PDB file of C-alpha atoms in Angstrom:
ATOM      1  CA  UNK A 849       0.000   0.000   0.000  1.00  0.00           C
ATOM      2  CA  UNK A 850       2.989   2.565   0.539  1.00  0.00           C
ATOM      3  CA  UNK A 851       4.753   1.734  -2.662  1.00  0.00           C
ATOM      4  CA  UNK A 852       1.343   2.153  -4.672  1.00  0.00           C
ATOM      5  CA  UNK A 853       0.181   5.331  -2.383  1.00  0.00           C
ATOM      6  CA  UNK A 854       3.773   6.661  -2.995  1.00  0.00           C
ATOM      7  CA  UNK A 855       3.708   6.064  -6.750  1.00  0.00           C
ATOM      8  CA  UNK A 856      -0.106   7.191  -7.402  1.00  0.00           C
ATOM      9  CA  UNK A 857       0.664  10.788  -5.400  1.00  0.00           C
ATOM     10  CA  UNK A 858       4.020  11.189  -7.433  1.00  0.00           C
ATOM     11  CA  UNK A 859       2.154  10.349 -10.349  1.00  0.00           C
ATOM     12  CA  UNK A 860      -0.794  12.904  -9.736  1.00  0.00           C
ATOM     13  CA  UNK A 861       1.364  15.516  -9.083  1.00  0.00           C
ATOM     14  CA  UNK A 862       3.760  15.156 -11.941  1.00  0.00           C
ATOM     15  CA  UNK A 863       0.289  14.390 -14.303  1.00  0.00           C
ATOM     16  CA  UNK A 864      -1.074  17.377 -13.332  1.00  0.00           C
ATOM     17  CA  UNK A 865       1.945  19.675 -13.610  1.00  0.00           C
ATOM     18  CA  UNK A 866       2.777  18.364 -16.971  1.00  0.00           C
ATOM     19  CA  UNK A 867      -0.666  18.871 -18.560  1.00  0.00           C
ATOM     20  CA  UNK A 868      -0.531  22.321 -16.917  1.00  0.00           C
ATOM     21  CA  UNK A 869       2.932  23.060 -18.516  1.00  0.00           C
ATOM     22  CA  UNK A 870       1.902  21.885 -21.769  1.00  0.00           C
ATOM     23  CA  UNK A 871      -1.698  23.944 -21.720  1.00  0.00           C
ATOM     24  CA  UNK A 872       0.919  27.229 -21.030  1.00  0.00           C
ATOM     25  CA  UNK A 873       1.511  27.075 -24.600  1.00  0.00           C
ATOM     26  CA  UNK A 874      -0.075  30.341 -26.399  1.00  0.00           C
ATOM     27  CA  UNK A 875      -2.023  28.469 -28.690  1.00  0.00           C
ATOM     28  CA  UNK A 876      -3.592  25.681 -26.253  1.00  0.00           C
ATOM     29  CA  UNK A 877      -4.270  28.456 -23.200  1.00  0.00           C
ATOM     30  CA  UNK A 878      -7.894  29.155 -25.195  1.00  0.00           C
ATOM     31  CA  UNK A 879      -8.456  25.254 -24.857  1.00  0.00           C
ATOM     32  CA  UNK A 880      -7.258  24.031 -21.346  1.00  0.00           C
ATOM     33  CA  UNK A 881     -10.561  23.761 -19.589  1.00  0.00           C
ATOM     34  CA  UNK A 882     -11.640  21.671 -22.862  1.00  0.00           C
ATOM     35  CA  UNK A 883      -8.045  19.396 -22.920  1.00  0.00           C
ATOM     36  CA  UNK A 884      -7.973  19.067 -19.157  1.00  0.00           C
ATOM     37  CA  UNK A 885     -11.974  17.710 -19.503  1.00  0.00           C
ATOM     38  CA  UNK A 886     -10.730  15.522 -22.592  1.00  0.00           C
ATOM     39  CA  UNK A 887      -8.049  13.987 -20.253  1.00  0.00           C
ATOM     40  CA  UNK A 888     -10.429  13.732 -17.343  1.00  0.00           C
ATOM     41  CA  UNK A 889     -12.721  11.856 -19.845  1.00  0.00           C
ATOM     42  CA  UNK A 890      -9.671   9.204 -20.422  1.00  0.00           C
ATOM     43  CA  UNK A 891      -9.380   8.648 -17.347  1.00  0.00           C
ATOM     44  CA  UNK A 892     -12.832   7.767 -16.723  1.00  0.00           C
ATOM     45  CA  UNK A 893     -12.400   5.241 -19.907  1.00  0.00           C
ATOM     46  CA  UNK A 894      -9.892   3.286 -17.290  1.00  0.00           C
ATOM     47  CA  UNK A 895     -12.289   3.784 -14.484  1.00  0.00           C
ATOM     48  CA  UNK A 896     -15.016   1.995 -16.907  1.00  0.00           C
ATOM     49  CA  UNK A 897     -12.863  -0.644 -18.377  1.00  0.00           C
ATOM     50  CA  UNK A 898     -10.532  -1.185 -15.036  1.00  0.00           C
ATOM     51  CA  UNK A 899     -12.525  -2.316 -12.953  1.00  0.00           C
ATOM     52  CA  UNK A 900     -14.650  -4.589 -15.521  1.00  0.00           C
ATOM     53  CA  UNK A 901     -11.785  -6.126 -16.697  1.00  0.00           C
ATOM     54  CA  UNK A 902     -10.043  -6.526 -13.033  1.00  0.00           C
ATOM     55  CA  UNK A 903     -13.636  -8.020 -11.937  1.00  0.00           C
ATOM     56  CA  UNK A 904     -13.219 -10.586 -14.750  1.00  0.00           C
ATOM     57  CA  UNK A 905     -10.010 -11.384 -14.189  1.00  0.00           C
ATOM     58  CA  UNK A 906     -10.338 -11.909  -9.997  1.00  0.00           C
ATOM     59  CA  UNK A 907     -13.743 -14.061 -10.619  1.00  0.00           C
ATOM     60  CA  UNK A 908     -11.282 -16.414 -13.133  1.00  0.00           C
ATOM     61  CA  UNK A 909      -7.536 -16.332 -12.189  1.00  0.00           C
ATOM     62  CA  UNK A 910      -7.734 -14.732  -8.308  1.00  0.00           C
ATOM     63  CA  UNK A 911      -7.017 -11.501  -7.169  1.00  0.00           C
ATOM     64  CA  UNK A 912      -3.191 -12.264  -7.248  1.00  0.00           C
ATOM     65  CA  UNK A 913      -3.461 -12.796 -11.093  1.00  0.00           C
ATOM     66  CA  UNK A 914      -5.308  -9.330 -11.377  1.00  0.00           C
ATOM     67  CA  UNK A 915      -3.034  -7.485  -9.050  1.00  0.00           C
ATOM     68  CA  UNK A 916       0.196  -8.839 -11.222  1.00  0.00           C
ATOM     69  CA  UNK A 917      -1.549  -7.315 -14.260  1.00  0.00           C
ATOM     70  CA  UNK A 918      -2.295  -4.415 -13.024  1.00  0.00           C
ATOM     71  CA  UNK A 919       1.964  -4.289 -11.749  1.00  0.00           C
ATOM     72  CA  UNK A 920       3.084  -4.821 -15.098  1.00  0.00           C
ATOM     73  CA  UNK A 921       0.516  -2.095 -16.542  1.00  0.00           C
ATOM     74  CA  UNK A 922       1.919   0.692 -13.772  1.00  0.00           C
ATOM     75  CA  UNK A 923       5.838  -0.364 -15.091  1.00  0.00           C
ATOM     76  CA  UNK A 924       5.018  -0.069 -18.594  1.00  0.00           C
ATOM     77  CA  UNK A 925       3.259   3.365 -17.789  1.00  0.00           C
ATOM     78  CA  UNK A 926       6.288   4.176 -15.957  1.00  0.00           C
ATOM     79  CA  UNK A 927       8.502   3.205 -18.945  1.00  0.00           C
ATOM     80  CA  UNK A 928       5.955   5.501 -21.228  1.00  0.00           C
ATOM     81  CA  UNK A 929       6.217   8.457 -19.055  1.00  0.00           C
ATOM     82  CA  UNK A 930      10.409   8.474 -18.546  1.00  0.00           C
ATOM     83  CA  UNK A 931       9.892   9.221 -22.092  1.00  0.00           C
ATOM     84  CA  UNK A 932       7.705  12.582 -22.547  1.00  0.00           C
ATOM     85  CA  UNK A 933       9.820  15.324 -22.891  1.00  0.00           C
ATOM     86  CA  UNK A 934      10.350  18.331 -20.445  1.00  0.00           C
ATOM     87  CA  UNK A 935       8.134  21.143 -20.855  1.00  0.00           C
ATOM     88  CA  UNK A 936       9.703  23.629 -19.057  1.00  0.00           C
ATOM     89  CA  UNK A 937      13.307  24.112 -18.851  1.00  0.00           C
ATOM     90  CA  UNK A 938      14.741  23.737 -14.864  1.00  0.00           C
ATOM     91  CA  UNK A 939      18.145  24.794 -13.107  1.00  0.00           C
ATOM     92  CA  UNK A 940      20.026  21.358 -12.268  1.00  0.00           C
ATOM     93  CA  UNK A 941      18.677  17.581 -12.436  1.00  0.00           C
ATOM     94  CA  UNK A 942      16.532  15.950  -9.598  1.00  0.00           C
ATOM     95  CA  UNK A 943      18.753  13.349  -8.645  1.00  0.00           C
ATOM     96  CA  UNK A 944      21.394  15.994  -8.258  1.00  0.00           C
ATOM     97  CA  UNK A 945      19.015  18.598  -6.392  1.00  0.00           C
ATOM     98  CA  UNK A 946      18.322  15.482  -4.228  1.00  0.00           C
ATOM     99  CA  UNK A 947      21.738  15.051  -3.241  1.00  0.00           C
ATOM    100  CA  UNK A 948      21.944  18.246  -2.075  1.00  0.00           C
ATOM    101  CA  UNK A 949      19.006  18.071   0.352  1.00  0.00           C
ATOM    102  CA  UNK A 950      18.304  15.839   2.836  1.00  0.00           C
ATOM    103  CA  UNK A 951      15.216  14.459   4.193  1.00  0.00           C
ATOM    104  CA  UNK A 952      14.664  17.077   6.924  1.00  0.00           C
ATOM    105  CA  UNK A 953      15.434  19.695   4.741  1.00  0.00           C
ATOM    106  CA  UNK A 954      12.837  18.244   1.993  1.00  0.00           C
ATOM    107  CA  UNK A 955      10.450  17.907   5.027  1.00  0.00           C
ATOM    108  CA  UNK A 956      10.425  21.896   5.918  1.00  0.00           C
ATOM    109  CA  UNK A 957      10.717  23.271   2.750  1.00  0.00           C
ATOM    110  CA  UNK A 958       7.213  21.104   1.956  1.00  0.00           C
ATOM    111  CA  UNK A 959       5.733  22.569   5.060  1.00  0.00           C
ATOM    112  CA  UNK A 960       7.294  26.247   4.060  1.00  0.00           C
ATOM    113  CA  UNK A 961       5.377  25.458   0.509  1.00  0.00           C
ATOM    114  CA  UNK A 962       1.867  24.441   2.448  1.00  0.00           C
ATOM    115  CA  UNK A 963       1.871  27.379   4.903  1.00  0.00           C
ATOM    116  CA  UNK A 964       2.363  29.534   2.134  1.00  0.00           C
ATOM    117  CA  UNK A 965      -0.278  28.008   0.395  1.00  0.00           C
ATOM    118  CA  UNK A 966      -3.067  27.728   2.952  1.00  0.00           C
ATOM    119  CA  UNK A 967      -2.594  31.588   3.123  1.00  0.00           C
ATOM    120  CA  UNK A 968      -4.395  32.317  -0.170  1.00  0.00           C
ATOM    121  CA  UNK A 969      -8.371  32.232   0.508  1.00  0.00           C
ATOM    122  CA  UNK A 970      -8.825  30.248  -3.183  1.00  0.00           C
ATOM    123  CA  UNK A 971      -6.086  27.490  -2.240  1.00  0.00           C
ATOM    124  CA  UNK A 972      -7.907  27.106   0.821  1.00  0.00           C
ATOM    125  CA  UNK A 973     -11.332  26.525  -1.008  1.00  0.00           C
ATOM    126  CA  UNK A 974      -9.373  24.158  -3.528  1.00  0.00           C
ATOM    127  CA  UNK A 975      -7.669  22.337  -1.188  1.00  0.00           C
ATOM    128  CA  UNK A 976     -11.664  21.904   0.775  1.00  0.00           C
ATOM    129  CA  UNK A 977     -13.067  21.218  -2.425  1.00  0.00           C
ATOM    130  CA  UNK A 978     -10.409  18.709  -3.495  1.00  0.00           C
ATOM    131  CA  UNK A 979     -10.400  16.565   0.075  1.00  0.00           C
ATOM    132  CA  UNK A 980     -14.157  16.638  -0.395  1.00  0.00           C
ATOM    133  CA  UNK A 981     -14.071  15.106  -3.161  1.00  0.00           C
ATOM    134  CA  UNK A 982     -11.630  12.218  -2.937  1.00  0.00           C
ATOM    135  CA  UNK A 983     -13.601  11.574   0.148  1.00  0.00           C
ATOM    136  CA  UNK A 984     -16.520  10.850  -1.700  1.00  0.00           C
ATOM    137  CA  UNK A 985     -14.284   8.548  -3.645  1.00  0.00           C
ATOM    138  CA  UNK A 986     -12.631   6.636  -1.139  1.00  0.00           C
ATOM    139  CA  UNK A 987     -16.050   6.489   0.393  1.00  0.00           C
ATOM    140  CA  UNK A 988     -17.330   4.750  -2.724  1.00  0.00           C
ATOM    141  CA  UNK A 989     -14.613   2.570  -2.730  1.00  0.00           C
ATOM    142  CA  UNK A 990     -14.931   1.211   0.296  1.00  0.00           C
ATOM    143  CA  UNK A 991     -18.860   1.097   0.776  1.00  0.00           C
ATOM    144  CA  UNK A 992     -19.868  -0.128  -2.844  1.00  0.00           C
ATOM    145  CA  UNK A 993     -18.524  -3.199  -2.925  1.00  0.00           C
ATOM    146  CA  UNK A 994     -19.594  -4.390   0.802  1.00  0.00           C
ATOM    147  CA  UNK A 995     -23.008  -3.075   0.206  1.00  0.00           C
ATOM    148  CA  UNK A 996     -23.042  -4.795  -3.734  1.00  0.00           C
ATOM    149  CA  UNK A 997     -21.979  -7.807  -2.045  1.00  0.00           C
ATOM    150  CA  UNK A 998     -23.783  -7.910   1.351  1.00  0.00           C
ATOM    151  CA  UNK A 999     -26.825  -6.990  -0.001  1.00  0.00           C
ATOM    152  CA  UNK A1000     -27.225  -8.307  -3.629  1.00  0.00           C
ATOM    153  CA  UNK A1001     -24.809 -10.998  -3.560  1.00  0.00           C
ATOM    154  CA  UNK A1002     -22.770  -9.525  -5.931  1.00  0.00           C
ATOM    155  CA  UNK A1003     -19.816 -11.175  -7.425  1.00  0.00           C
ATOM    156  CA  UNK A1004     -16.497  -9.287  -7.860  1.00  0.00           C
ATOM    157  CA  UNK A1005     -17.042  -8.819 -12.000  1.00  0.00           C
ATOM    158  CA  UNK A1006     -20.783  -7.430 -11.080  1.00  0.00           C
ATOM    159  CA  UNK A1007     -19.186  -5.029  -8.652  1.00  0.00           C
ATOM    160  CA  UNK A1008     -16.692  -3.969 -11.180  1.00  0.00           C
ATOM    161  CA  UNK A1009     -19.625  -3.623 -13.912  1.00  0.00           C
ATOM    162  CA  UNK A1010     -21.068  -1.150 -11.364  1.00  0.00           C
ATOM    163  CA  UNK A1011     -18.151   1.322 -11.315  1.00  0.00           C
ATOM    164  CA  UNK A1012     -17.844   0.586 -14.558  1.00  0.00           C
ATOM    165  CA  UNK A1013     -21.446   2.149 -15.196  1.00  0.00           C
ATOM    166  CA  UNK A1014     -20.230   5.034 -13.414  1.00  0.00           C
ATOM    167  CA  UNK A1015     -17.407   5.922 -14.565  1.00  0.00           C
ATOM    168  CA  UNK A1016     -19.844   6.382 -18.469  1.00  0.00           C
ATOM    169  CA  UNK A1017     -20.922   9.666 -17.016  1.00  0.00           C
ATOM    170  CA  UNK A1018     -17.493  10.971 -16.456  1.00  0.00           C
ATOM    171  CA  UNK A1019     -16.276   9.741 -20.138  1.00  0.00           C
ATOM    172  CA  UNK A1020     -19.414  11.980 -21.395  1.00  0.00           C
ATOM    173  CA  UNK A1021     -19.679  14.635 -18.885  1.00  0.00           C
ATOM    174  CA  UNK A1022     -16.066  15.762 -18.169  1.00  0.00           C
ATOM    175  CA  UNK A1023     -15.097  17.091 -21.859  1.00  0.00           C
ATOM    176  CA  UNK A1024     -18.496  19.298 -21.434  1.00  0.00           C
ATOM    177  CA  UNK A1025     -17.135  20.222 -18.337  1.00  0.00           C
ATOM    178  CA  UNK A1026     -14.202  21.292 -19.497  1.00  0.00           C
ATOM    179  CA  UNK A1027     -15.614  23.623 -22.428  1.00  0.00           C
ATOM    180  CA  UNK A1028     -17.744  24.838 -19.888  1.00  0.00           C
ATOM    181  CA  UNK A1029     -14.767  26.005 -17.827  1.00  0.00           C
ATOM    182  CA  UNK A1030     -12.936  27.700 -21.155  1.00  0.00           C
ATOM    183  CA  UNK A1031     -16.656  29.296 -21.616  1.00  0.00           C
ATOM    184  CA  UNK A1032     -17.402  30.495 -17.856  1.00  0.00           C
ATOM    185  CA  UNK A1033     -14.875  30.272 -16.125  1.00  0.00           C
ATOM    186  CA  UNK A1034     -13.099  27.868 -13.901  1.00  0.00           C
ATOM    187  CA  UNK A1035     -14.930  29.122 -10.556  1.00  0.00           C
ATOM    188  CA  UNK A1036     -18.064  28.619 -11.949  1.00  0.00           C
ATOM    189  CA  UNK A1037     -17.395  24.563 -12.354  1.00  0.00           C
ATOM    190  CA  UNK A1038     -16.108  24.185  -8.695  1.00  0.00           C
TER     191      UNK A1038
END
């Protein structure tokens, strides 16, 4: 659970910062609510077919058998990724920058960065809006498939059919969401 918590948040982050580098461009800045929707929609297209296809696979092989899968489809991501170029231009490499620094170091300059950040009124409303949210989803994570099973009987591919269902509204929703944002404003959507 570290190792994948540890690799999902440094995944986020660097996600997110990348797609925000590459909407800086002149010509894409008009478009970024629509290409950070189309992106969001993506993802939903692994939230529909993930959890269908891990369902499957648990009911026929175990949930070892899924859970290698899923390993060897994080490595090759991993692979993919080490392979997008840098957006933006920085002073000095990471591994070198980590040298530099140690762990105690790292540890107050992060809690330097959050202070700093928790000043601003509108990164305090994110930040609300954002834990919020992934509330609801760990929620759903966790109650879902107890109350699927506990009260329908349902097996582990019927579970992941339901999240697959609901991950369909976020493949056709979050592009319209995103236009929306170019259109209205990003305040408007949160």
């Amino acid at each position: 659970r570290f190792l994948g918590g540890s690799g999902s948040a440094l995944a986020a982050a660097g996600s997110a910062a990348y797609l925000t580098d590459m909407t800086e461009k002149r010509h894409l800045r008009p478009f970024r609510g629509t290409i950070v929707g189309a992106q969001g929609g993506l993802v939903s297209v692994a939230y529909v077919v993930g959890p269908a296809v891990g369902g499957i696979l648990t009911e026929l092989y175990g949930a070892q058998a899924a859970y290698g899968i899923v390993a060897g489809l994080i490595a090759a991501c991993g692979g993919a990724y080490a392979t997008l170029p840098e957006q933006v231009v920085r002073s000095g490499g990471i591994l070198r920058q980590a040298r530099e620094i140690n762990a105690v170091q790292l540890l107050r300059m992060a809690a330097a960065d959050w202070r700093m950040l928790l000043r601003d009124p509108s990164q305090k409303a994110l930040f609300a809006a954002n834990v919020a949210l992934y509330l609801n989803y760990a929620a759903t994570v966790v109650v879902l498939p107890m109350q699927a099973f506990h009260v329908f009987g349902t097996s582990a591919g019927g579970i992941g059919a339901l999240y697959s269902a609901g991950a369909i509204i976020g493949i056709l929703l979050a592009p319209i969401a995103g236009a929306m944002s170019d259109r209205y404003g990003r305040v408007a959507l949160v």
